[in-house]
Amino acid sequence: MFKRTGQRRYATVVTDAAHGARELDPAPGYHDDVPHDLAHYLVECELGLTGGVFGRAARGGGAFRPVSTGAQDARAARRHSRKQRQRENRLRLTDHDGDNEMNLSEQLAGLCLVYWARRHDPTARRPSWAAAEAELDESRRAALERIVDRLDVLAPRWRALRVGDGIGFTWPHPEPTTP
């Protein structure tokens, strides 16, 4: 779930039966129209990446912390953090393509946000790090278009959220589960 937690702040919350609810709050890259982690999620769904942020989160990895219940003491929090780092390190060792997929997810999430912004404002300048369309192979260009089309649908929903509300998904499906 991507949850608006403040006027210019959001959290990314992942939940599964094995690891419970975990969050990244605040999550990186807040934007009024499309949060960065939402672009990551769509990139990873569209390309079937299992070694990116959300594929790793589904296996218990990532930088997500347990959702605070207010009862966890500092020692328990440190223990969980240590176990989380160990789990993430194991995932990196066993997932030979994971680091490549994580990098690809990061690059394409950034590109999708740039292309989405330029679709709505053609005068917006492309950052120097963003690949020109000519540098993308046909399959990546097609995926980028599909993701940007999804962002067109989701951006108004994100903009309309009140603080405390969110948009939920079920990994690895790109369609929202919340109405």
PDB file of N, CA and C in Angstrom, residues 42-43 46 112 142-152:
ATOM      1  N   LEU A  42       5.245  -0.408 -10.176  1.00  0.00           N
ATOM      2  CA  LEU A  42       4.721  -0.637 -11.526  1.00  0.00           C
ATOM      3  C   LEU A  42       5.794  -1.165 -12.468  1.00  0.00           C
ATOM      4  N   VAL A  43       7.015  -0.641 -12.362  1.00  0.00           N
ATOM      5  CA  VAL A  43       8.128  -1.131 -13.188  1.00  0.00           C
ATOM      6  C   VAL A  43       8.354  -2.616 -12.912  1.00  0.00           C
ATOM      7  N   GLU A  46       5.438  -4.774 -14.255  1.00  0.00           N
ATOM      8  CA  GLU A  46       5.414  -4.792 -15.720  1.00  0.00           C
ATOM      9  C   GLU A  46       6.515  -5.676 -16.292  1.00  0.00           C
ATOM     10  N   CYS A 112      10.516   6.539 -15.849  1.00  0.00           N
ATOM     11  CA  CYS A 112       9.050   6.608 -15.974  1.00  0.00           C
ATOM     12  C   CYS A 112       8.518   7.915 -15.419  1.00  0.00           C
ATOM     13  N   ALA A 142       8.478   0.074 -25.053  1.00  0.00           N
ATOM     14  CA  ALA A 142       7.073  -0.342 -24.955  1.00  0.00           C
ATOM     15  C   ALA A 142       6.652  -0.480 -23.490  1.00  0.00           C
ATOM     16  N   ALA A 143       7.520  -1.055 -22.660  1.00  0.00           N
ATOM     17  CA  ALA A 143       7.210  -1.188 -21.229  1.00  0.00           C
ATOM     18  C   ALA A 143       7.077   0.184 -20.588  1.00  0.00           C
ATOM     19  N   LEU A 144       7.974   1.087 -20.947  1.00  0.00           N
ATOM     20  CA  LEU A 144       7.926   2.446 -20.406  1.00  0.00           C
ATOM     21  C   LEU A 144       6.588   3.104 -20.750  1.00  0.00           C
ATOM     22  N   GLU A 145       6.128   2.927 -21.974  1.00  0.00           N
ATOM     23  CA  GLU A 145       4.836   3.497 -22.389  1.00  0.00           C
ATOM     24  C   GLU A 145       3.682   2.913 -21.576  1.00  0.00           C
ATOM     25  N   ARG A 146       3.704   1.599 -21.367  1.00  0.00           N
ATOM     26  CA  ARG A 146       2.628   0.963 -20.586  1.00  0.00           C
ATOM     27  C   ARG A 146       2.628   1.467 -19.143  1.00  0.00           C
ATOM     28  N   ILE A 147       3.804   1.616 -18.570  1.00  0.00           N
ATOM     29  CA  ILE A 147       3.898   2.089 -17.185  1.00  0.00           C
ATOM     30  C   ILE A 147       3.425   3.532 -17.086  1.00  0.00           C
ATOM     31  N   VAL A 148       3.846   4.362 -18.026  1.00  0.00           N
ATOM     32  CA  VAL A 148       3.430   5.768 -18.015  1.00  0.00           C
ATOM     33  C   VAL A 148       1.912   5.865 -18.210  1.00  0.00           C
ATOM     34  N   ASP A 149       1.345   4.984 -19.030  1.00  0.00           N
ATOM     35  CA  ASP A 149      -0.120   4.953 -19.168  1.00  0.00           C
ATOM     36  C   ASP A 149      -0.783   4.623 -17.830  1.00  0.00           C
ATOM     37  N   ARG A 150      -0.215   3.679 -17.092  1.00  0.00           N
ATOM     38  CA  ARG A 150      -0.759   3.340 -15.763  1.00  0.00           C
ATOM     39  C   ARG A 150      -0.632   4.522 -14.809  1.00  0.00           C
ATOM     40  N   LEU A 151       0.493   5.227 -14.890  1.00  0.00           N
ATOM     41  CA  LEU A 151       0.679   6.406 -14.033  1.00  0.00           C
ATOM     42  C   LEU A 151      -0.378   7.459 -14.342  1.00  0.00           C
ATOM     43  N   ASP A 152      -0.759   7.572 -15.615  1.00  0.00           N
ATOM     44  CA  ASP A 152      -1.827   8.513 -15.985  1.00  0.00           C
ATOM     45  C   ASP A 152      -3.129   8.188 -15.252  1.00  0.00           C
TER      46      ASP A 152
END
